[in-house]
């Protein structure tokens, strides 16, 4: 892959994993191709007919899409440097020999092109295949059929099959034969080519189905082939298809792409596939097994067919598998009706449904509250409790939110609690805001924005000064001021507009003159070093404590001036200042960099890091403001401000990498 901004070409070694692949760097300590010349901009790679690898080097001083550049940078003098240059590198093996002649494939007879499908180089095979498809010379069909049946390489056999398809000369007998090819990649392509035949040809359909059942027969499985069978059988209503898809789902449960292939194939018979999968006996409660059950039952729930749902709930399931099933059913119908209400409505047809659902809610509460249960099972149980009554769900979910559980489990419990429609939810969330860390505060804000009653409580907190409007962030603030409820909209506009202290508004108005001054980025570098480097880093200056400003150049000077003078106006919640008081009386102020069930890590100014056990913390409270201090202008003159803005926007270009011979005369 080309990395033009890094002046290199990277190579990964690709190996199969499941239905897809994983890559690892081919070399542990270097890249395939790299240059110290910062103008080296590799943008494309292709194979050549001669066995060489060709790399296209755009060769430019600046490589940037104009959409991502601020207007003032589009006029930089070095922006166009190199537009009269460029290279193509040819990379060859050590024993490479230059070909004596260029290929003239267009002049070859069609039968000669068929022979080229056996060449090891993909350039020759692909070019020959294209020319054969363009010519549509059906006189070579017998040769192509023979090559497809007995070609020496799998690439040749696959190539012949696809050329026959392009000539509309591929018959069911040949496809059926290739479904038994010794190479799995040929069988995989034969499955793709079989799709137009599946509805009409019983022999082809049964053979494709058999490829999905290979593990049942004790044959060596091929995960990519199994994946393709699931995709190709999608929509087929043969009763055998349900059994095949269920077996593919169970055997491929640990591969997310295989599960997705099964899901796309089962919109009308997900209940039958799920029931068969559950009866196959692999109930190991792994995270992926739970995911499969929930994904398939989600489709069943979305169909809201009482007969299908009742049949699944009657199955003798237990523990987390049952919770995952019921959770999926609830999730599938969530946008139209809650599971408990659906069970009551369907009680005339299936009177036992309501009891089944209540029983599963009780089991979910027991699993979620049990710290001995595995993480995946507790998460599933929390999700399901979001569909239970407040009185059943609240004690368990709030205990997890308030406890010393893992952060992921606490967020899962919070998300489930937020789906409750009881009016007590909003008050419970507001009461917990002050003591929460950034990720949880952010999630609570989102939960409070879900309906007007909760949003009113949040506005009360802002009005009382217990929550600062700047903590909400720009996106949430915009959502609130554009809220569909006119009363909330008007109140929000007033509260959020007054979030900027008067002195900050005055400072911004006073410093508008900065925008008319010419800044010097080199002087600005020293201003930055003196005033900003304790929390921000650009190039070799400063330390990373606050949010990265490496890409601030995309902002206009006007936006940057606002960010500097009103740092708490639209602060990212991950960079809100927190105050911590320890049990021995020490106080610290910083940004929460990490948190676990047992500890909190603070980033302090000047790059210092402090890790504290939760047992060492007496009080942890959000200050609701940026760690960046207000009033910076007291130490920075207007000219200094213009200089530092210029430095932040231009720091990448202070040490020019432009070759002297090219700069001359420019």
XYZ file of C-alpha atoms in Angstrom:
666
model
C 0.000 0.000 0.000
C 1.139 3.521 -0.812
C 1.522 6.057 1.987
C 2.300 9.323 0.176
C 2.221 11.484 3.328
C 4.781 9.185 4.958
C 7.028 8.980 1.872
C 6.862 5.193 1.826
C 5.317 2.008 0.458
C 4.259 -0.461 3.134
C 4.029 -4.220 2.728
C 1.817 -6.581 4.718
C 1.906 -10.351 4.597
C -1.704 -11.463 4.191
C -2.937 -14.788 5.559
C -6.474 -16.205 5.648
C -8.496 -15.892 8.829
C -12.080 -17.027 8.790
C -13.848 -15.714 5.725
C -11.416 -12.824 5.450
C -7.716 -12.142 6.065
C -5.299 -10.648 8.555
C -2.080 -8.854 7.746
C 1.211 -8.481 9.548
C 4.138 -6.244 8.543
C 6.461 -8.123 6.213
C 9.549 -6.601 7.867
C 9.803 -5.957 11.611
C 12.033 -2.880 11.452
C 11.531 -1.248 8.062
C 9.130 -0.674 5.191
C 9.183 -2.115 1.693
C 10.211 1.207 0.159
C 10.916 4.523 1.884
C 12.760 7.739 1.094
C 14.328 10.587 3.059
C 13.235 12.846 0.205
C 10.054 14.419 1.631
C 8.814 15.009 -1.921
C 8.593 11.253 -2.532
C 4.824 10.668 -2.918
C 3.996 7.095 -3.994
C 0.325 7.051 -5.048
C -0.189 3.842 -7.056
C 1.252 0.358 -7.574
C 0.669 -2.199 -10.320
C 2.125 -5.411 -11.725
C 3.818 -5.357 -15.112
C 3.893 -7.912 -17.916
C 7.628 -8.267 -17.289
C 7.319 -9.512 -13.703
C 8.252 -6.128 -12.260
C 6.374 -4.031 -9.710
C 5.727 -0.449 -10.833
C 5.377 2.391 -8.321
C 3.993 5.766 -9.428
C 5.624 8.658 -7.554
C 3.632 11.906 -7.870
C 6.639 13.835 -6.457
C 5.214 16.974 -4.848
C 6.242 19.290 -2.018
C 2.719 19.214 -0.574
C 0.338 16.262 -0.782
C -3.064 17.333 0.528
C -6.627 17.312 -0.740
C -7.930 20.872 -1.200
C -11.092 20.001 0.755
C -8.995 19.592 3.895
C -6.916 22.743 3.609
C -7.907 26.139 5.013
C -8.316 28.784 2.336
C -5.262 30.782 3.383
C -2.995 27.739 2.893
C -4.216 27.270 -0.667
C -2.142 30.322 -1.625
C 1.123 28.982 -0.181
C 3.995 29.418 -2.676
C 5.159 25.820 -2.246
C 1.731 24.286 -2.869
C 2.428 23.745 -6.569
C 6.095 22.803 -6.309
C 6.651 19.570 -8.206
C 3.667 19.829 -10.546
C 6.125 19.546 -13.442
C 7.716 16.400 -12.031
C 7.038 12.753 -11.237
C 8.581 9.319 -11.531
C 7.690 5.702 -12.164
C 9.906 3.238 -10.313
C 10.359 -0.290 -11.613
C 11.161 -2.773 -8.829
C 12.447 -6.168 -9.954
C 13.743 -9.416 -8.431
C 17.500 -9.869 -8.102
C 17.565 -12.387 -10.988
C 15.282 -10.331 -13.249
C 16.024 -10.156 -16.941
C 14.692 -7.482 -19.242
C 12.223 -8.923 -21.784
C 13.493 -8.898 -25.341
C 10.132 -7.850 -26.779
C 6.902 -6.255 -25.668
C 3.795 -8.462 -25.593
C 1.386 -8.103 -28.519
C -1.600 -9.960 -27.097
C -4.137 -8.168 -29.272
C -2.512 -9.761 -32.310
C -2.729 -13.332 -30.986
C -5.351 -15.807 -32.090
C -8.118 -16.535 -29.570
C -6.834 -20.071 -28.992
C -3.427 -18.647 -28.036
C -5.147 -16.344 -25.552
C -6.808 -19.368 -23.922
C -3.359 -20.866 -23.340
C -2.255 -17.647 -21.616
C -4.825 -18.275 -18.874
C -2.310 -20.798 -17.511
C 0.481 -18.252 -17.123
C 1.653 -17.689 -13.528
C 1.596 -13.885 -13.921
C -1.806 -12.325 -13.269
C -1.076 -9.563 -15.813
C -1.059 -12.097 -18.662
C -4.111 -13.978 -17.377
C -6.207 -10.856 -16.816
C -5.274 -9.296 -20.143
C -6.006 -12.541 -22.037
C -9.326 -12.872 -20.203
C -10.311 -9.311 -21.103
C -9.485 -9.799 -24.771
C -11.430 -13.074 -24.935
C -14.479 -11.421 -23.407
C -14.218 -8.515 -25.831
C -13.940 -10.795 -28.871
C -16.738 -13.206 -27.916
C -15.141 -15.837 -30.176
C -17.203 -18.923 -29.343
C -14.934 -21.164 -31.410
C -12.691 -21.496 -28.342
C -15.492 -22.728 -26.055
C -14.343 -26.408 -26.252
C -10.787 -25.366 -25.307
C -12.103 -23.293 -22.408
C -14.251 -26.186 -21.184
C -11.263 -28.497 -21.278
C -9.127 -25.944 -19.427
C -11.861 -25.493 -16.785
C -12.051 -29.257 -16.263
C -8.374 -30.172 -16.189
C -6.220 -27.016 -16.133
C -2.960 -27.452 -14.257
C -3.563 -24.555 -11.843
C -6.624 -23.397 -9.908
C -6.153 -19.908 -11.403
C -6.415 -21.343 -14.931
C -9.556 -23.325 -14.102
C -11.247 -20.327 -12.466
C -10.236 -18.032 -15.332
C -11.702 -20.425 -17.899
C -14.980 -20.659 -15.955
C -15.412 -16.892 -15.886
C -14.593 -16.449 -19.575
C -17.228 -19.097 -20.350
C -19.667 -17.158 -18.186
C -18.800 -13.994 -20.119
C -19.572 -15.813 -23.384
C -22.853 -17.193 -21.959
C -21.439 -20.665 -22.574
C -21.304 -22.007 -19.010
C -23.656 -24.961 -18.501
C -24.974 -26.584 -15.322
C -23.022 -29.802 -15.874
C -19.669 -28.023 -15.814
C -20.644 -25.927 -12.764
C -21.783 -29.058 -10.968
C -18.503 -30.777 -11.767
C -16.445 -27.829 -10.535
C -18.301 -27.853 -7.220
C -16.217 -30.994 -6.572
C -12.923 -29.513 -7.765
C -9.985 -30.522 -5.559
C -9.063 -26.885 -4.832
C -11.329 -24.927 -2.424
C -10.889 -21.638 -4.301
C -12.216 -23.237 -7.486
C -15.147 -24.668 -5.525
C -15.747 -21.218 -4.033
C -15.931 -19.607 -7.483
C -18.153 -22.429 -8.732
C -20.561 -21.635 -5.884
C -20.701 -18.007 -7.051
C -21.312 -19.124 -10.642
C -24.034 -21.535 -9.510
C -26.355 -18.834 -8.171
C -28.509 -18.462 -11.346
C -29.030 -22.257 -11.302
C -30.005 -22.814 -7.670
C -33.762 -22.385 -8.050
C -34.114 -24.552 -11.154
C -31.450 -27.252 -10.857
C -31.880 -29.672 -7.934
C -28.514 -31.349 -8.474
C -26.582 -28.081 -8.325
C -28.533 -26.869 -5.285
C -27.944 -30.103 -3.362
C -24.240 -30.048 -4.166
C -23.876 -26.423 -3.041
C -25.765 -27.285 0.144
C -23.441 -30.209 0.702
C -20.439 -27.874 0.662
C -21.903 -26.127 3.692
C -22.209 -29.443 5.554
C -18.632 -30.672 5.085
C -17.776 -30.592 8.791
C -20.728 -32.847 9.507
C -19.207 -35.378 7.103
C -15.817 -35.113 8.768
C -14.151 -33.384 5.819
C -11.600 -30.605 6.208
C -13.523 -27.311 6.472
C -12.708 -24.251 4.387
C -14.053 -21.101 6.003
C -14.096 -18.930 2.874
C -15.997 -21.629 0.996
C -18.467 -21.967 3.863
C -18.933 -18.175 3.867
C -19.699 -18.141 0.140
C -22.205 -20.989 0.445
C -24.131 -18.980 3.036
C -24.181 -15.921 0.768
C -25.250 -17.868 -2.305
C -28.037 -19.784 -0.573
C -29.636 -16.566 0.663
C -33.309 -16.404 -0.266
C -33.520 -20.086 -1.258
C -36.517 -21.798 0.317
C -35.375 -25.402 0.038
C -36.015 -27.041 3.461
C -32.413 -28.282 3.392
C -31.220 -24.661 3.337
C -32.264 -24.104 6.955
C -30.158 -27.047 8.102
C -27.175 -25.901 6.022
C -27.296 -22.313 7.281
C -27.699 -23.459 10.890
C -24.641 -25.696 10.607
C -22.603 -22.951 8.907
C -23.623 -20.543 11.681
C -22.648 -22.951 14.474
C -19.371 -24.087 12.893
C -18.404 -20.539 11.902
C -19.649 -18.783 15.027
C -16.235 -17.294 15.829
C -15.992 -15.524 12.458
C -18.069 -12.339 12.317
C -18.242 -12.369 8.504
C -19.655 -15.889 8.457
C -22.323 -14.856 10.954
C -23.195 -11.859 8.803
C -23.456 -14.039 5.719
C -25.955 -16.260 7.534
C -27.945 -13.213 8.663
C -28.267 -11.891 5.105
C -29.520 -15.308 4.015
C -32.297 -15.675 6.602
C -34.749 -12.759 6.525
C -37.795 -15.038 6.160
C -36.654 -18.145 8.008
C -34.413 -16.876 10.794
C -36.601 -18.574 13.423
C -36.170 -22.012 11.826
C -32.412 -21.532 11.393
C -32.012 -20.344 14.987
C -34.049 -23.231 16.386
C -31.920 -25.743 14.476
C -28.713 -24.039 15.582
C -29.808 -24.128 19.226
C -30.643 -27.833 18.967
C -27.174 -28.682 17.631
C -25.851 -28.694 21.194
C -23.019 -26.105 21.030
C -24.135 -24.011 23.968
C -20.755 -23.003 25.312
C -21.898 -19.497 26.234
C -18.960 -17.885 24.442
C -19.311 -14.237 23.530
C -19.612 -15.140 19.858
C -22.237 -17.794 20.560
C -24.293 -15.214 22.433
C -23.836 -12.774 19.556
C -25.123 -15.327 17.022
C -28.208 -16.097 19.090
C -28.992 -12.430 19.602
C -28.423 -11.514 15.937
C -30.741 -14.218 14.610
C -33.423 -13.618 17.245
C -33.256 -9.892 16.449
C -34.517 -10.706 12.952
C -37.278 -12.858 14.435
C -38.305 -10.053 16.790
C -38.477 -7.553 13.945
C -40.975 -9.823 12.157
C -43.213 -9.821 15.292
C -44.689 -13.201 14.412
C -46.223 -14.533 17.641
C -46.033 -18.169 16.493
C -42.285 -17.925 15.777
C -41.564 -16.112 19.035
C -43.603 -18.546 21.134
C -41.839 -21.529 19.509
C -38.423 -20.110 20.430
C -39.366 -19.220 23.999
C -40.619 -22.770 24.563
C -37.160 -24.185 23.892
C -35.419 -25.615 27.000
C -32.793 -22.879 27.223
C -31.044 -21.640 30.321
C -28.754 -18.904 31.526
C -27.014 -16.499 29.198
C -28.092 -18.259 25.983
C -31.731 -17.718 26.894
C -31.053 -14.112 27.887
C -29.362 -13.477 24.541
C -32.353 -14.937 22.699
C -34.908 -12.861 24.568
C -32.686 -9.804 24.282
C -32.534 -10.230 20.515
C -36.310 -10.579 20.285
C -36.732 -7.399 22.335
C -34.183 -5.534 20.256
C -35.832 -6.507 17.009
C -39.206 -5.104 17.988
C -37.858 -2.191 20.081
C -38.659 0.509 17.527
C -42.330 -0.468 17.380
C -43.301 -2.106 20.688
C -41.666 -3.236 23.942
C -41.376 -6.988 24.459
C -43.503 -6.995 27.599
C -46.326 -5.165 25.795
C -46.066 -7.501 22.802
C -46.374 -10.519 25.111
C -49.531 -9.089 26.678
C -51.058 -8.308 23.283
C -50.296 -11.812 21.998
C -51.599 -13.497 25.159
C -54.920 -14.411 23.547
C -53.096 -16.453 20.925
C -50.280 -17.628 23.220
C -51.287 -17.116 26.886
C -47.955 -18.451 28.151
C -45.897 -15.698 26.475
C -46.243 -13.174 29.333
C -45.033 -15.719 31.906
C -42.090 -16.694 29.695
C -41.020 -13.074 29.337
C -41.347 -12.306 33.054
C -39.306 -15.371 33.926
C -36.488 -14.266 31.623
C -36.460 -10.771 33.106
C -35.985 -12.328 36.544
C -33.132 -14.517 35.277
C -31.504 -11.489 33.616
C -31.590 -9.574 36.912
C -29.899 -12.471 38.701
C -27.174 -12.786 36.054
C -26.457 -9.035 35.864
C -26.120 -8.743 39.641
C -23.824 -11.757 39.959
C -20.153 -10.715 39.828
C -19.196 -14.371 39.308
C -20.869 -14.427 35.891
C -18.689 -13.757 32.846
C -18.625 -10.290 31.316
C -20.498 -11.092 28.097
C -23.365 -12.727 29.991
C -23.710 -9.757 32.371
C -23.751 -7.322 29.440
C -26.514 -9.302 27.734
C -28.475 -9.371 30.985
C -28.149 -5.590 31.395
C -29.445 -5.067 27.866
C -32.489 -7.223 28.538
C -33.270 -5.410 31.799
C -33.689 -2.262 29.713
C -36.947 -3.873 28.535
C -38.156 -4.752 32.050
C -40.160 -2.587 34.429
C -38.367 0.181 36.347
C -38.942 -1.483 39.703
C -37.322 -4.723 38.502
C -34.466 -3.167 36.535
C -33.447 -0.045 38.485
C -31.986 -1.671 41.624
C -29.687 -3.907 39.590
C -28.650 -1.426 36.905
C -28.041 1.476 39.297
C -25.962 -0.760 41.565
C -23.710 -1.560 38.602
C -23.488 2.098 37.543
C -22.561 3.171 41.079
C -20.274 0.247 41.838
C -16.661 -0.640 41.137
C -17.474 -2.683 38.057
C -15.553 -2.440 34.797
C -16.203 0.750 32.854
C -17.583 -1.189 29.887
C -20.126 -2.944 32.080
C -21.114 0.344 33.751
C -21.678 1.978 30.366
C -23.705 -1.037 29.237
C -25.866 -0.795 32.354
C -26.293 2.943 31.814
C -27.362 2.433 28.200
C -29.952 -0.127 29.322
C -31.199 2.094 32.142
C -31.594 4.998 29.704
C -34.065 2.973 27.611
C -36.458 2.793 30.567
C -39.443 5.071 30.053
C -40.191 5.710 33.720
C -40.071 9.372 34.786
C -37.731 8.480 37.675
C -34.882 7.684 35.260
C -33.970 11.321 34.591
C -33.702 12.262 38.263
C -31.569 9.192 39.014
C -29.176 10.115 36.197
C -28.888 13.765 37.215
C -28.109 12.791 40.795
C -25.131 10.745 39.577
C -23.602 13.298 37.216
C -21.148 15.045 39.539
C -19.225 11.961 40.612
C -18.873 10.405 37.148
C -15.766 10.301 34.966
C -15.730 11.686 31.376
C -17.001 8.647 29.501
C -19.874 8.141 31.931
C -20.756 11.859 32.037
C -20.853 11.883 28.250
C -23.164 8.864 28.223
C -25.424 10.455 30.864
C -25.674 13.655 28.810
C -26.794 11.588 25.822
C -29.352 9.762 27.958
C -30.751 13.063 29.271
C -31.227 14.305 25.710
C -33.486 11.370 24.854
C -36.767 13.059 25.849
C -38.018 16.530 26.896
C -38.611 15.607 30.537
C -34.992 14.555 31.072
C -33.675 17.452 29.021
C -35.578 19.840 31.281
C -33.737 18.367 34.272
C -30.407 18.895 32.487
C -31.275 22.524 31.774
C -32.148 22.918 35.468
C -28.646 21.709 36.337
C -27.079 24.170 33.883
C -29.175 27.027 35.236
C -28.173 26.144 38.807
C -24.494 26.127 37.822
C -23.965 22.470 38.677
C -23.274 21.629 35.012
C -21.405 23.974 32.697
C -22.837 24.375 29.226
C -19.367 24.042 27.725
C -19.228 20.407 28.853
C -22.003 19.471 26.438
C -19.895 20.023 23.355
C -20.951 21.709 20.146
C -22.997 18.819 18.747
C -25.114 18.348 21.866
C -25.560 22.097 22.297
C -26.798 22.374 18.718
C -29.212 19.494 19.265
C -30.639 21.224 22.324
C -31.088 24.693 20.798
C -32.774 23.084 17.775
C -35.007 20.853 19.903
C -38.504 20.258 18.543
C -40.117 21.522 21.786
C -40.314 25.321 21.402
C -40.278 26.022 25.174
C -37.098 23.969 25.645
C -35.596 25.541 22.551
C -36.083 29.081 23.851
C -34.809 28.244 27.307
C -31.784 26.465 25.890
C -30.855 29.393 23.672
C -30.887 31.679 26.679
C -28.914 29.335 28.949
C -26.321 28.293 26.402
C -25.821 31.835 25.149
C -25.065 32.993 28.683
C -22.551 30.211 29.186
C -19.706 32.499 28.131
C -18.742 34.758 31.033
C -18.986 38.476 30.331
C -15.248 38.947 30.684
C -14.636 36.255 28.052
C -17.004 37.950 25.618
C -15.280 41.278 26.294
C -11.819 39.740 25.769
C -12.898 38.245 22.462
C -14.313 41.558 21.273
C -11.176 43.408 22.361
C -8.863 40.950 20.582
C -10.608 41.071 17.186
C -7.785 43.393 16.117
C -5.499 40.329 16.157
C -7.165 39.098 12.975
C -5.869 42.132 11.064
C -2.237 41.766 12.209
C 0.430 39.911 10.255
C 1.769 37.033 12.336
C 5.317 35.734 12.405
C 5.286 31.936 12.971
C 8.881 31.843 14.238
C 8.163 34.425 16.928
C 4.926 32.572 17.586
C 6.887 29.399 18.283
C 8.505 31.086 21.283
C 5.140 32.432 22.484
C 3.776 28.890 22.219
C 6.760 27.461 24.101
C 6.262 29.945 26.961
C 2.463 29.847 27.306
C 1.047 26.689 25.730
C 3.667 23.941 25.799
C 2.793 22.681 29.282
C -0.375 21.054 27.861
C -0.020 21.004 24.056
C 2.598 19.714 21.648
C 3.452 20.776 18.105
C 6.444 19.205 16.437
C 9.286 19.099 18.960
C 7.780 21.700 21.284
C 5.621 20.875 24.318
C 3.877 17.822 25.779
C 0.560 16.143 25.004
C -1.852 16.661 27.886
C -4.819 18.396 26.307
C -6.418 17.525 22.956
C -4.156 17.301 19.935
C -3.867 20.541 17.993
C -1.730 19.071 15.217
C -4.603 19.507 12.761
C -5.818 22.885 13.973
C -4.495 24.462 10.732
C -7.806 23.399 9.191
C -9.516 25.988 11.420
C -9.771 29.654 10.500
C -7.934 32.271 12.574
C -11.339 33.446 13.837
C -12.136 29.966 15.193
C -8.708 29.655 16.765
C -9.047 32.996 18.530
C -12.350 31.867 20.058
C -10.798 28.563 21.196
C -7.921 30.376 22.903
C -9.914 33.097 24.628
C -12.984 30.979 25.468
C -11.471 27.528 26.109
C -14.509 26.152 27.948
C -17.047 27.181 25.322
C -17.094 23.884 23.449
C -14.685 21.590 25.243
C -14.462 17.927 24.322
C -15.839 16.027 27.332
C -12.727 13.812 27.317
C -10.638 16.898 28.169
C -12.753 18.351 30.948
C -10.795 19.335 34.036
C -11.280 17.084 37.090
C -10.381 17.742 40.719
C -9.306 14.815 42.871
C -8.865 14.841 46.634
C -7.061 11.826 48.036
C -7.671 10.196 51.388
C -4.451 11.750 52.722
C -5.650 15.265 51.859
C -3.712 15.952 48.643
C -5.556 17.725 45.832
C -4.852 17.418 42.095
C -6.389 18.915 38.964
C -5.980 17.331 35.565
C -7.574 15.312 32.790
C -8.639 11.702 33.248
C -6.454 9.764 30.813
C -7.604 6.257 31.768
C -9.786 4.483 34.266
C -10.401 0.916 35.333
C -12.595 -0.691 37.913
C -9.864 -0.169 40.497
C -7.885 2.917 39.446
C -7.939 6.360 37.813
C -5.039 7.894 35.880
C -4.723 11.688 35.715
C -2.748 13.666 33.163
C -1.398 16.780 34.859
C 0.113 19.887 33.254
C 3.692 19.547 31.968
C 3.001 15.957 30.984
C 3.036 14.497 34.479
C 0.963 11.354 35.015
C -0.596 10.326 38.327
C -2.258 6.952 38.918
C -4.494 6.541 41.959
C -6.358 3.537 43.286
C -10.037 4.243 43.759
C -9.591 3.342 47.408
C -7.143 6.284 47.659
C -9.696 8.773 46.286
C -11.916 10.599 48.731
C -13.562 12.856 46.148
C -13.603 12.922 42.351
C -15.522 15.762 40.748
C -15.761 17.332 37.314
C -15.007 21.050 37.203
C -16.981 21.350 33.964
C -14.324 23.552 32.387
C -11.252 23.163 30.247
C -7.893 22.489 31.842
C -6.663 25.354 29.680
C -6.863 28.503 31.838
C -9.026 31.454 30.950
C -7.405 34.887 30.778
C -4.429 33.892 28.644
C -4.597 37.318 27.015
C -3.277 38.880 30.224
C 0.135 37.402 29.394
C -0.083 37.521 25.602
C -0.170 40.783 23.667
C -2.233 41.145 20.519
C 0.849 40.834 18.321
C 1.958 37.768 20.292
C -1.511 36.291 19.759
C -1.249 36.866 16.003
C 2.193 35.262 16.042
C 1.132 32.172 17.977
C -1.901 31.637 15.704
C 0.452 31.857 12.725
C 2.773 29.294 14.334
C -0.050 26.835 15.061
C -1.249 27.080 11.477
C 2.184 26.935 9.825
C 4.429 24.904 12.144
C 4.727 22.058 9.620
C 6.278 24.382 7.060
C 8.856 26.249 9.139
C 11.673 23.847 8.234
C 11.268 23.590 4.486
C 12.135 20.300 2.832
C 12.166 21.916 -0.597
C 15.310 20.968 -2.563
C 17.369 24.094 -3.252
C 17.653 23.397 -6.981
C 13.890 23.362 -7.244
C 13.264 26.436 -5.085
C 15.568 28.601 -7.187
C 13.536 31.139 -9.084
C 10.268 30.101 -7.441
